[in-house]
Amino acid sequence: MRSPGPLKQKILKKWMMGLQRCKKNMSILERKRAIKLSADVAMASLRNDAAYWSRVLIAKAVNEANNKKIVQKVFTIRTAACNKRIIRSKKILKRARRRRKRTAQASSITKGLVRKRRRILKSLIPGGEFMNGVTLIEETLDYIISLRAQFDVMESLARFSENQSQ
Amino acid sequence: MESNPGTTETRSNLTASDGGQVTAFESLQFTDEIHRLILAPTTINASSFTALVELPPPQAVELLHSPDSTKFIAAKPPNVEDFKGSFRFPSNTSLIEPDARFSVFSGEANNGNENRDSPVSKILNSNLEKAVKSEPAETESAQPLVSDPPVEKRRIKRKGRENKVKGSTKKSKTAVNESSEDAEKLPYVHVRARRGQATDSHSLAERARREKINARMKFLQELVPGCNKISGTALVLDEIINHVQSLQRQVEFLSMRLAAVNPRIDFNLDSVFTSESGSLMDSNFPGLVMPVMWPEVQGDGHRQQYQHQWNSDALQQPVWGREVHNNYITPEKSLLTYDSSANSVTLQANQLKMEL
């Protein structure tokens, strides 16, 4: 069991590690990108690959060449494995996409609504397009919790630094 | 963990409840299914079930010839922890351990185990319907025991199950007739299907899958503030999507804020840790307390408090000003050992400083 205090400390620490590798004198947008990326990677790395979305997030981050320094500073990544998994999942998804036509009934209308929302949810969560229904919901849960933790850490840091600068 | 001391407790509780409430016939069915289900004790938690299993091995043989029998679905080793979570009818509170399905934070092989849930949950559903026969009296007497583990998500699941149980009292008799015919024809044990539903393996699998999804959705409903009152998957999903989107947007804004505050990216780590350790803990507790504690809550009576706190926290989020610390100190005392965790956080801060 992890108490939230040390967890957030870990997020903070990894985040700082990632940021230390950044070059100086970046523009504000670059900085924002670096901050966000580093925070995301820190959050994802703490999941220890227990959640699918974390691996996807990191794989995507690594794929952009600019980010390599930051990401590698945070921890070592199995990029090849992640990419392979993504490719495989895409193939499976394409195969699974063919479905029959359905008649217009009340139940099918609600199902259509739900399906539409599921699609939106899939687009939101990193790596969500490759998950089936059950996994999607579990990953959402996981992602929401991690996002909240990340948000809390960033918020407290922001508040603190604003206090300091005043 | 407490699987070993719980083992003997488990056995005695089961027999007690069996003798007192469930008819001997029903108890045989339950234990027989447990016996069949548990092929290989994979985890530590399985040990308490193997004890259960050993209870009535001779009676298991009798069941083969009984008119009511259950189908032995697939040779997949079941996820024992999930089994424990949903196997609630004998109201055996000692069986209930942290719901490992959602211990994603412990990062275990639960993701691998998930696909084994289906046979277990299928059989459990059928068990509940079977036991429906000796009925409403039982559910009533079961309920006081059942309300002992005040873990709310289990209560919700239980209520759902018991509603089904009560609702299908009439259906059980017809179901009995259906399955009794099947039993005589085939050498397997069969699942008792609910009335009006197909019994082929495809629809069973689909039903189990749907129930799994619905169970997960309930967790999501609890997690996302304000979803409890909404009924209907589409609207709940809407709320979830909104929540995720807002969280993502907030993270972006925060990173922008941070970038704007500091002309260069180096945060004064020492001062951050010393002064932030206190406030980090205060403001972050309500955020994480519920999600982190909740998968591992055991017989904890503070379930309602967690949720209430998170709801109030969500309301305050946009106005999350400087007074946050004061708001959250007092309620948290009841949730966690506040002082000890405060000390642990400051210790951690020092450790991190040294590491860096």
Coordinates of C-alpha atoms in Angstrom, one line a residue:
Chain A
M1 CA 0.0 0.0 0.0
R2 CA 1.3 3.4 -0.9
S3 CA 0.4 6.4 1.1
P4 CA -0.2 9.4 -1.1
G5 CA 2.5 11.5 0.5
P6 CA 5.5 9.6 -0.7
L7 CA 3.8 8.9 -4.0
K8 CA 3.5 12.5 -4.8
Q9 CA 7.0 13.0 -3.7
K10 CA 8.1 10.4 -6.2
I11 CA 6.2 12.1 -8.9
L12 CA 7.8 15.4 -8.0
K13 CA 11.3 13.9 -7.9
K14 CA 11.0 12.3 -11.3
W15 CA 9.6 15.3 -12.8
M16 CA 12.5 17.4 -11.5
M17 CA 14.9 14.9 -12.8
G18 CA 13.4 15.2 -16.2
L19 CA 13.5 18.9 -16.2
Q20 CA 17.1 19.1 -15.1
R21 CA 18.2 17.9 -18.5
C22 CA 16.6 20.8 -20.4
K23 CA 18.6 23.4 -22.0
K24 CA 18.5 26.9 -20.6
N25 CA 16.9 29.9 -22.2
M26 CA 13.9 28.2 -23.8
S27 CA 10.9 30.1 -24.8
I28 CA 7.8 30.0 -22.7
L29 CA 6.1 27.5 -25.0
E30 CA 9.1 25.2 -25.0
R31 CA 9.3 25.4 -21.3
K32 CA 5.6 24.6 -21.0
R33 CA 6.0 21.6 -23.3
A34 CA 9.0 20.4 -21.4
I35 CA 7.2 20.8 -18.1
K36 CA 4.2 19.0 -19.3
L37 CA 6.1 16.2 -20.9
S38 CA 8.3 15.6 -18.0
A39 CA 5.3 15.6 -15.7
D40 CA 3.5 13.1 -17.9
V41 CA 6.4 10.8 -18.2
A42 CA 7.0 10.9 -14.5
M43 CA 3.3 10.1 -13.9
A44 CA 3.4 7.3 -16.4
S45 CA 6.7 5.8 -15.1
L46 CA 5.3 5.4 -11.7
R47 CA 2.7 3.0 -12.9
N48 CA 5.6 0.6 -13.5
D49 CA 4.0 -0.6 -16.7
A50 CA 1.0 -1.9 -14.8
A51 CA -1.3 0.2 -17.0
Y52 CA -1.4 0.1 -20.7
W53 CA -1.8 3.8 -21.1
S54 CA 1.5 4.5 -19.3
R55 CA 3.5 2.5 -21.8
V56 CA 1.8 4.1 -24.7
L57 CA 2.4 7.6 -23.3
I58 CA 6.1 6.9 -22.9
A59 CA 6.4 5.2 -26.3
K60 CA 4.9 8.3 -27.9
A61 CA 7.1 10.6 -26.0
V62 CA 10.2 8.7 -27.0
N63 CA 9.2 8.7 -30.6
E64 CA 9.6 12.4 -30.9
A65 CA 13.3 12.9 -31.1
N66 CA 13.4 16.1 -29.2
N67 CA 12.1 14.5 -26.0
K68 CA 14.5 11.8 -25.8
K69 CA 16.8 13.4 -23.4
I70 CA 14.1 14.2 -20.9
V71 CA 12.5 10.9 -21.1
Q72 CA 15.6 8.9 -20.8
K73 CA 16.6 10.9 -17.9
V74 CA 13.6 9.8 -16.0
F75 CA 14.0 6.1 -16.6
T76 CA 14.9 3.5 -19.0
I77 CA 12.2 2.5 -21.5
R78 CA 11.6 -0.5 -23.5
T79 CA 10.7 1.3 -26.6
A80 CA 10.9 -1.5 -29.1
A81 CA 8.5 -3.6 -27.1
C82 CA 6.0 -0.8 -26.8
N83 CA 6.1 0.0 -30.5
K84 CA 5.6 -3.6 -31.4
R85 CA 2.6 -3.8 -29.1
I86 CA 1.1 -0.8 -30.6
I87 CA 1.5 -2.1 -34.1
R88 CA 0.0 -5.4 -33.2
S89 CA -2.9 -3.8 -31.5
K90 CA -3.6 -1.7 -34.6
K91 CA -3.8 -4.8 -36.7
I92 CA -6.2 -6.5 -34.3
L93 CA -8.3 -3.4 -34.1
K94 CA -8.7 -3.2 -37.9
R95 CA -9.8 -6.8 -38.0
A96 CA -12.3 -6.2 -35.2
R97 CA -13.8 -3.2 -36.8
R98 CA -16.0 -5.0 -39.3
R99 CA -19.4 -5.3 -37.8
R100 CA -22.9 -6.0 -39.0
K101 CA -25.7 -3.5 -39.6
R102 CA -28.2 -3.3 -36.8
T103 CA -31.9 -2.4 -36.9
A104 CA -33.1 0.7 -35.3
Q105 CA -34.5 -0.2 -31.9
A106 CA -34.6 1.6 -28.6
S107 CA -31.9 -0.6 -27.1
S108 CA -29.7 -0.2 -30.2
I109 CA -30.1 3.5 -30.1
T110 CA -28.8 3.6 -26.5
K111 CA -26.1 1.2 -27.5
G112 CA -25.2 3.6 -30.3
L113 CA -25.0 6.5 -27.8
V114 CA -22.8 4.5 -25.5
R115 CA -20.6 3.4 -28.4
K116 CA -20.1 6.9 -29.5
R117 CA -19.0 7.9 -26.1
R118 CA -16.7 5.0 -25.8
R119 CA -15.1 6.2 -29.0
I120 CA -14.6 9.6 -27.5
L121 CA -13.1 8.1 -24.4
K122 CA -10.8 6.0 -26.4
S123 CA -9.5 9.1 -28.2
L124 CA -8.9 10.7 -24.8
I125 CA -6.9 8.1 -23.1
P126 CA -3.4 7.4 -24.5
G127 CA -3.5 4.1 -26.3
G128 CA -7.2 3.8 -25.8
E129 CA -8.0 2.9 -29.4
F130 CA -6.4 -0.5 -28.9
M131 CA -8.3 -1.6 -25.9
N132 CA -11.5 -3.6 -25.6
G133 CA -14.4 -2.5 -23.5
V134 CA -13.3 -4.0 -20.2
T135 CA -9.7 -2.8 -20.4
L136 CA -10.8 0.6 -21.5
I137 CA -12.7 1.2 -18.3
E138 CA -10.0 -0.1 -16.1
E139 CA -7.4 2.0 -17.9
T140 CA -9.7 5.0 -17.5
L141 CA -9.9 4.5 -13.8
D142 CA -6.2 4.2 -13.5
Y143 CA -5.6 7.2 -15.7
I144 CA -8.0 9.3 -13.8
I145 CA -6.3 8.5 -10.5
S146 CA -2.9 9.3 -12.0
L147 CA -4.0 12.5 -13.6
R148 CA -5.4 13.6 -10.3
A149 CA -2.1 12.9 -8.6
Q150 CA -0.2 14.7 -11.3
F151 CA -2.5 17.6 -11.1
D152 CA -2.1 17.9 -7.3
V153 CA 1.6 17.8 -7.5
M154 CA 1.8 20.5 -10.2
E155 CA -0.8 22.6 -8.5
S156 CA 1.1 22.6 -5.2
L157 CA 4.4 23.4 -6.9
A158 CA 2.8 26.2 -8.9
R159 CA 1.2 27.6 -5.8
F160 CA 4.4 27.4 -4.0
S161 CA 6.5 29.1 -6.6
E162 CA 3.9 31.8 -7.0
N163 CA 4.0 32.4 -3.3
Q164 CA 7.7 32.6 -3.4
S165 CA 7.9 35.0 -6.2
Q166 CA 5.5 37.4 -4.6
Chain B
M1 CA -1.6 -10.6 4.8
E2 CA -4.2 -12.2 6.8
S3 CA -5.1 -15.2 4.6
N4 CA -3.7 -17.7 7.0
P5 CA -5.5 -16.7 10.2
G6 CA -8.5 -16.1 8.1
T7 CA -8.4 -19.6 6.9
T8 CA -9.7 -21.4 10.0
E9 CA -12.1 -18.5 10.6
T10 CA -13.3 -19.0 7.1
R11 CA -14.1 -22.6 7.5
S12 CA -15.9 -22.2 10.8
N13 CA -17.8 -19.3 9.5
L14 CA -18.9 -21.1 6.4
T15 CA -20.1 -24.1 8.3
A16 CA -21.9 -22.0 10.8
S17 CA -23.6 -20.0 8.2
D18 CA -24.4 -23.1 6.3
G19 CA -26.0 -24.8 9.2
G20 CA -27.8 -21.7 10.3
Q21 CA -29.1 -20.2 7.1
V22 CA -28.4 -22.1 3.9
T23 CA -29.8 -25.5 3.6
A24 CA -27.4 -28.3 3.6
F25 CA -28.2 -28.9 0.0
E26 CA -27.3 -25.4 -1.0
S27 CA -24.1 -25.5 1.0
L28 CA -23.0 -28.6 -0.9
Q29 CA -23.6 -26.8 -4.1
F30 CA -21.5 -23.9 -3.1
T31 CA -18.6 -25.8 -1.8
D32 CA -18.7 -28.2 -4.7
E33 CA -18.4 -25.3 -7.1
I34 CA -15.6 -23.9 -5.2
H35 CA -13.9 -27.3 -5.3
R36 CA -14.3 -27.5 -9.0
L37 CA -13.4 -23.9 -9.7
I38 CA -10.1 -23.9 -7.8
L39 CA -7.8 -26.0 -9.9
A40 CA -4.6 -24.5 -8.8
P41 CA -4.1 -22.2 -5.9
T42 CA -2.0 -19.5 -7.7
T43 CA -1.7 -16.8 -5.1
I44 CA -1.5 -16.4 -1.4
N45 CA -5.1 -15.6 -1.2
A46 CA -6.0 -18.9 -2.6
S47 CA -4.9 -20.7 0.5
S48 CA -8.0 -19.7 2.4
F49 CA -10.1 -21.2 -0.4
T50 CA -8.3 -24.4 -0.5
A51 CA -9.2 -24.8 3.1
L52 CA -12.7 -24.2 2.2
V53 CA -12.5 -26.6 -0.6
E54 CA -11.2 -29.4 1.6
L55 CA -14.3 -29.2 3.7
P56 CA -16.7 -31.3 1.9
P57 CA -14.8 -33.4 -0.6
P58 CA -17.0 -36.5 -0.1
Q59 CA -20.1 -34.5 -0.5
A60 CA -18.8 -33.2 -3.8
V61 CA -19.3 -36.6 -5.2
E62 CA -22.9 -36.7 -4.2
L63 CA -23.6 -33.6 -6.1
L64 CA -22.9 -35.3 -9.4
H65 CA -26.0 -37.3 -9.0
S66 CA -28.1 -34.6 -7.6
P67 CA -30.9 -33.1 -9.7
D68 CA -29.4 -29.7 -9.5
S69 CA -25.9 -29.4 -10.8
T70 CA -23.7 -26.7 -12.2
K71 CA -21.8 -26.6 -15.3
F72 CA -18.1 -26.8 -15.1
I73 CA -17.0 -24.1 -17.4
A74 CA -13.6 -24.2 -18.9
A75 CA -10.3 -25.1 -17.4
K76 CA -9.2 -21.6 -16.9
P77 CA -7.7 -21.1 -13.4
P78 CA -10.0 -18.6 -11.8
N79 CA -9.0 -15.3 -10.3
V80 CA -9.4 -16.2 -6.7
E81 CA -9.4 -12.7 -5.5
D82 CA -12.2 -11.7 -7.8
F83 CA -14.0 -14.8 -6.7
K84 CA -13.7 -13.7 -3.1
G85 CA -15.0 -10.3 -3.9
S86 CA -18.1 -11.5 -5.6
F87 CA -18.7 -14.6 -3.6
R88 CA -20.7 -13.1 -0.9
F89 CA -23.8 -14.9 -0.4
P90 CA -22.9 -17.0 2.7
S91 CA -22.0 -13.6 4.0
N92 CA -18.6 -14.6 5.0
T93 CA -16.9 -11.4 5.8
S94 CA -13.6 -13.0 6.6
L95 CA -13.3 -14.1 3.0
I96 CA -13.3 -10.6 1.8
E97 CA -9.8 -9.3 1.2
P98 CA -8.7 -6.2 -0.6
D99 CA -10.3 -6.3 -3.9
A100 CA -7.3 -7.1 -5.9
R101 CA -9.0 -6.4 -9.2
F102 CA -8.5 -2.8 -8.5
S103 CA -5.2 -2.9 -6.8
V104 CA -3.6 -1.5 -9.9
F105 CA -1.4 0.6 -7.7
S106 CA 0.2 -2.6 -6.5
G107 CA 0.9 -3.2 -10.1
E108 CA 0.4 -6.9 -10.0
A109 CA -0.5 -9.4 -12.6
N110 CA -4.1 -8.6 -12.2
N111 CA -4.3 -7.5 -15.8
G112 CA -3.3 -11.0 -16.7
N113 CA -5.8 -12.5 -14.4
E114 CA -8.7 -10.5 -15.6
N115 CA -9.6 -12.8 -18.4
R116 CA -10.2 -15.6 -16.0
D117 CA -12.9 -13.8 -14.3
S118 CA -15.6 -14.9 -16.6
P119 CA -16.1 -18.5 -15.6
V120 CA -16.0 -17.5 -11.9
S121 CA -18.5 -14.8 -12.1
K122 CA -20.7 -16.8 -14.3
I123 CA -20.9 -19.6 -11.8
L124 CA -21.3 -17.2 -9.0
N125 CA -24.2 -15.6 -10.6
S126 CA -25.8 -18.9 -11.1
N127 CA -25.1 -19.8 -7.5
L128 CA -26.9 -16.8 -6.3
E129 CA -29.9 -17.7 -8.3
K130 CA -29.9 -21.2 -7.1
A131 CA -29.7 -20.2 -3.6
V132 CA -32.7 -18.1 -4.3
K133 CA -34.9 -21.0 -3.4
S134 CA -34.4 -20.9 0.3
E135 CA -35.1 -17.5 0.0
P136 CA -36.2 -14.2 1.2
A137 CA -35.8 -15.2 4.8
E138 CA -32.2 -16.0 4.0
T139 CA -31.4 -12.8 2.3
E140 CA -32.9 -11.0 5.2
S141 CA -30.8 -12.9 7.7
A142 CA -27.8 -12.6 5.4
Q143 CA -28.1 -8.9 5.2
P144 CA -27.1 -8.0 8.8
L145 CA -24.0 -10.1 8.4
V146 CA -23.5 -8.8 4.9
S147 CA -23.6 -5.2 6.1
D148 CA -20.6 -5.9 8.4
P149 CA -17.9 -5.3 5.8
P150 CA -18.8 -1.7 5.2
V151 CA -16.8 -1.5 2.1
E152 CA -19.2 0.4 -0.1
K153 CA -18.4 -0.9 -3.5
R154 CA -19.1 -4.4 -2.3
R155 CA -22.3 -3.3 -0.7
I156 CA -23.4 -1.9 -4.0
K157 CA -22.5 -5.1 -5.8
R158 CA -24.2 -7.1 -3.1
K159 CA -27.4 -5.0 -3.3
G160 CA -27.4 -5.5 -7.0
R161 CA -27.1 -9.2 -6.6
E162 CA -29.7 -9.4 -3.9
N163 CA -32.1 -7.5 -5.9
K164 CA -31.6 -9.9 -8.7
V165 CA -32.0 -12.7 -6.2
K166 CA -35.3 -11.3 -4.7
G167 CA -36.6 -10.5 -8.1
S168 CA -36.0 -13.9 -9.5
T169 CA -37.6 -15.9 -6.7
K170 CA -40.4 -16.9 -8.9
K171 CA -38.1 -17.6 -11.8
S172 CA -35.9 -20.0 -9.8
K173 CA -38.5 -22.8 -9.8
T174 CA -38.8 -22.8 -13.6
A175 CA -35.0 -22.6 -13.8
V176 CA -34.7 -25.6 -11.6
N177 CA -36.9 -27.6 -13.9
E178 CA -34.9 -26.5 -16.9
S179 CA -31.6 -27.5 -15.5
S180 CA -32.8 -30.7 -13.9
E181 CA -33.7 -31.9 -17.4
D182 CA -30.3 -31.0 -18.7
A183 CA -28.6 -32.7 -15.9
E184 CA -30.1 -36.0 -16.7
K185 CA -29.1 -35.8 -20.3
L186 CA -25.5 -34.8 -20.0
P187 CA -22.7 -35.9 -17.7
Y188 CA -21.6 -32.3 -17.0
V189 CA -22.8 -30.0 -14.3
H190 CA -24.7 -27.1 -15.7
V191 CA -25.2 -23.5 -14.9
R192 CA -28.7 -22.6 -14.0
A193 CA -29.7 -19.9 -16.5
R194 CA -32.0 -17.1 -15.6
R195 CA -35.5 -17.4 -17.0
G196 CA -35.8 -16.0 -20.5
Q197 CA -32.1 -16.1 -21.3
A198 CA -30.2 -18.3 -23.5
T199 CA -27.9 -20.9 -22.1
D200 CA -25.4 -21.4 -24.8
S201 CA -21.8 -20.6 -24.0
H202 CA -21.6 -17.6 -26.2
S203 CA -24.4 -15.7 -24.5
L204 CA -23.0 -16.8 -21.1
A205 CA -19.7 -15.4 -22.0
E206 CA -21.3 -12.2 -23.2
R207 CA -23.3 -11.9 -20.1
A208 CA -20.3 -12.4 -17.9
R209 CA -18.4 -9.8 -19.9
R210 CA -21.2 -7.4 -19.7
E211 CA -21.4 -7.8 -16.0
K212 CA -17.7 -7.2 -15.7
I213 CA -18.0 -4.1 -17.6
N214 CA -20.9 -2.9 -15.5
A215 CA -19.0 -3.6 -12.3
R216 CA -16.1 -1.5 -13.6
M217 CA -18.5 1.2 -14.5
K218 CA -19.7 1.3 -11.0
F219 CA -16.2 1.9 -9.8
L220 CA -15.9 4.7 -12.2
Q221 CA -19.1 6.2 -11.0
E222 CA -17.8 6.2 -7.5
L223 CA -14.6 7.8 -8.6
V224 CA -15.9 10.6 -10.7
P225 CA -17.7 13.1 -8.5
G226 CA -21.3 13.5 -9.2
C227 CA -21.8 10.3 -11.1
N228 CA -23.6 8.5 -8.4
K229 CA -27.0 10.1 -9.0
I230 CA -26.9 9.6 -12.7
S231 CA -28.4 6.4 -14.1
G232 CA -27.6 5.2 -17.5
T233 CA -24.3 4.3 -19.1
A234 CA -24.3 7.0 -21.7
L235 CA -24.7 9.9 -19.3
V236 CA -22.1 8.4 -16.9
L237 CA -19.7 8.0 -19.7
D238 CA -20.3 11.7 -20.6
E239 CA -19.4 12.7 -17.1
I240 CA -16.3 10.6 -17.2
I241 CA -15.2 12.0 -20.5
N242 CA -15.8 15.5 -19.1
H243 CA -13.8 14.7 -16.1
V244 CA -10.8 13.3 -18.0
Q245 CA -10.9 16.2 -20.4
S246 CA -11.0 18.8 -17.6
L247 CA -8.1 17.1 -15.8
Q248 CA -6.0 17.0 -18.9
R249 CA -6.8 20.7 -19.6
Q250 CA -6.0 21.6 -16.1
V251 CA -2.6 19.9 -16.3
E252 CA -1.9 21.9 -19.5
F253 CA -2.8 25.2 -17.8
L254 CA -0.8 24.4 -14.8
S255 CA 2.3 23.6 -16.9
M256 CA 1.8 26.9 -18.6
R257 CA 1.5 28.6 -15.3
L258 CA 4.7 27.0 -14.1
A259 CA 6.5 27.9 -17.3
A260 CA 5.4 31.5 -16.9
V261 CA 6.4 31.7 -13.3
N262 CA 9.9 30.6 -13.7
P263 CA 12.1 32.3 -16.2
R264 CA 14.2 29.1 -16.4
I265 CA 13.4 25.6 -15.5
D266 CA 15.1 25.1 -12.3
F267 CA 13.0 25.0 -9.2
N268 CA 14.6 25.6 -5.9
L269 CA 14.4 22.1 -4.7
D270 CA 15.5 22.5 -1.2
S271 CA 12.9 25.1 -0.4
V272 CA 10.3 23.2 -2.4
F273 CA 10.7 20.1 -0.3
T274 CA 10.9 21.7 3.1
S275 CA 7.9 24.0 2.7
E276 CA 6.0 21.9 0.3
S277 CA 6.1 18.7 2.2
G278 CA 3.5 20.0 4.6
S279 CA 1.2 21.5 2.0
L280 CA 1.7 18.7 -0.4
M281 CA 0.4 16.3 2.1
D282 CA -2.5 18.4 3.1
S283 CA -3.8 19.3 -0.2
N284 CA -3.0 16.1 -1.9
F285 CA -4.6 13.8 0.6
P286 CA -8.2 14.3 -0.4
G287 CA -7.2 13.8 -4.0
L288 CA -5.5 10.5 -3.6
V289 CA -6.9 9.2 -0.3
M290 CA -10.0 7.8 -1.9
P291 CA -8.6 6.2 -5.0
V292 CA -5.5 4.8 -3.3
M293 CA -7.1 3.7 -0.1
W294 CA -10.2 2.3 -1.6
P295 CA -8.8 -0.7 -3.4
E296 CA -7.3 -1.8 -0.1
V297 CA -9.9 -1.0 2.4
Q298 CA -10.7 -3.9 4.6
G299 CA -13.6 -3.7 6.9
D300 CA -13.1 0.0 7.0
G301 CA -16.1 2.0 8.1
H302 CA -15.0 5.2 6.5
R303 CA -16.1 4.5 3.0
Q304 CA -18.8 7.1 3.0
Q305 CA -16.4 9.6 4.4
Y306 CA -14.0 9.1 1.5
Q307 CA -16.6 9.8 -1.1
H308 CA -18.0 12.7 0.7
Q309 CA -14.6 14.2 1.0
W310 CA -13.9 13.8 -2.6
N311 CA -17.2 15.4 -3.6
S312 CA -16.5 18.4 -1.4
D313 CA -13.0 18.6 -2.8
A314 CA -14.3 18.6 -6.3
L315 CA -16.6 21.5 -5.6
Q316 CA -13.7 23.4 -4.1
Q317 CA -11.3 22.6 -6.8
P318 CA -11.9 25.7 -8.9
V319 CA -11.5 27.8 -5.8
W320 CA -8.6 26.0 -4.5
G321 CA -7.1 28.8 -2.7
R322 CA -4.8 29.2 0.3
E323 CA -7.2 27.9 2.9
V324 CA -7.2 24.4 1.6
H325 CA -4.9 23.2 4.4
N326 CA -7.3 24.2 7.1
N327 CA -10.2 22.6 5.5
Y328 CA -8.7 19.2 5.2
I329 CA -6.8 18.7 8.3
T330 CA -9.6 17.8 10.6
P331 CA -11.5 15.3 8.5
E332 CA -8.4 13.5 7.6
K333 CA -7.6 12.7 11.2
S334 CA -10.3 10.2 11.0
L335 CA -9.1 8.7 7.8
L336 CA -5.4 8.2 8.4
T337 CA -2.9 8.5 11.1
Y338 CA -2.3 12.0 10.2
D339 CA 0.7 12.7 12.5
S340 CA 2.6 9.6 11.6
S341 CA 2.2 10.2 7.9
A342 CA 3.3 13.8 8.4
N343 CA 6.5 12.6 9.9
S344 CA 7.0 10.1 7.1
V345 CA 6.6 12.7 4.5
T346 CA 9.2 15.0 6.0
L347 CA 11.5 12.1 6.3
Q348 CA 10.9 11.3 2.7
A349 CA 11.6 14.9 1.8
N350 CA 15.0 14.7 3.5
Q351 CA 15.8 11.5 1.8
L352 CA 15.0 12.9 -1.5
K353 CA 17.1 15.9 -0.9
M354 CA 20.0 13.7 -0.1
E355 CA 19.5 11.6 -3.1
L356 CA 19.3 14.5 -5.4

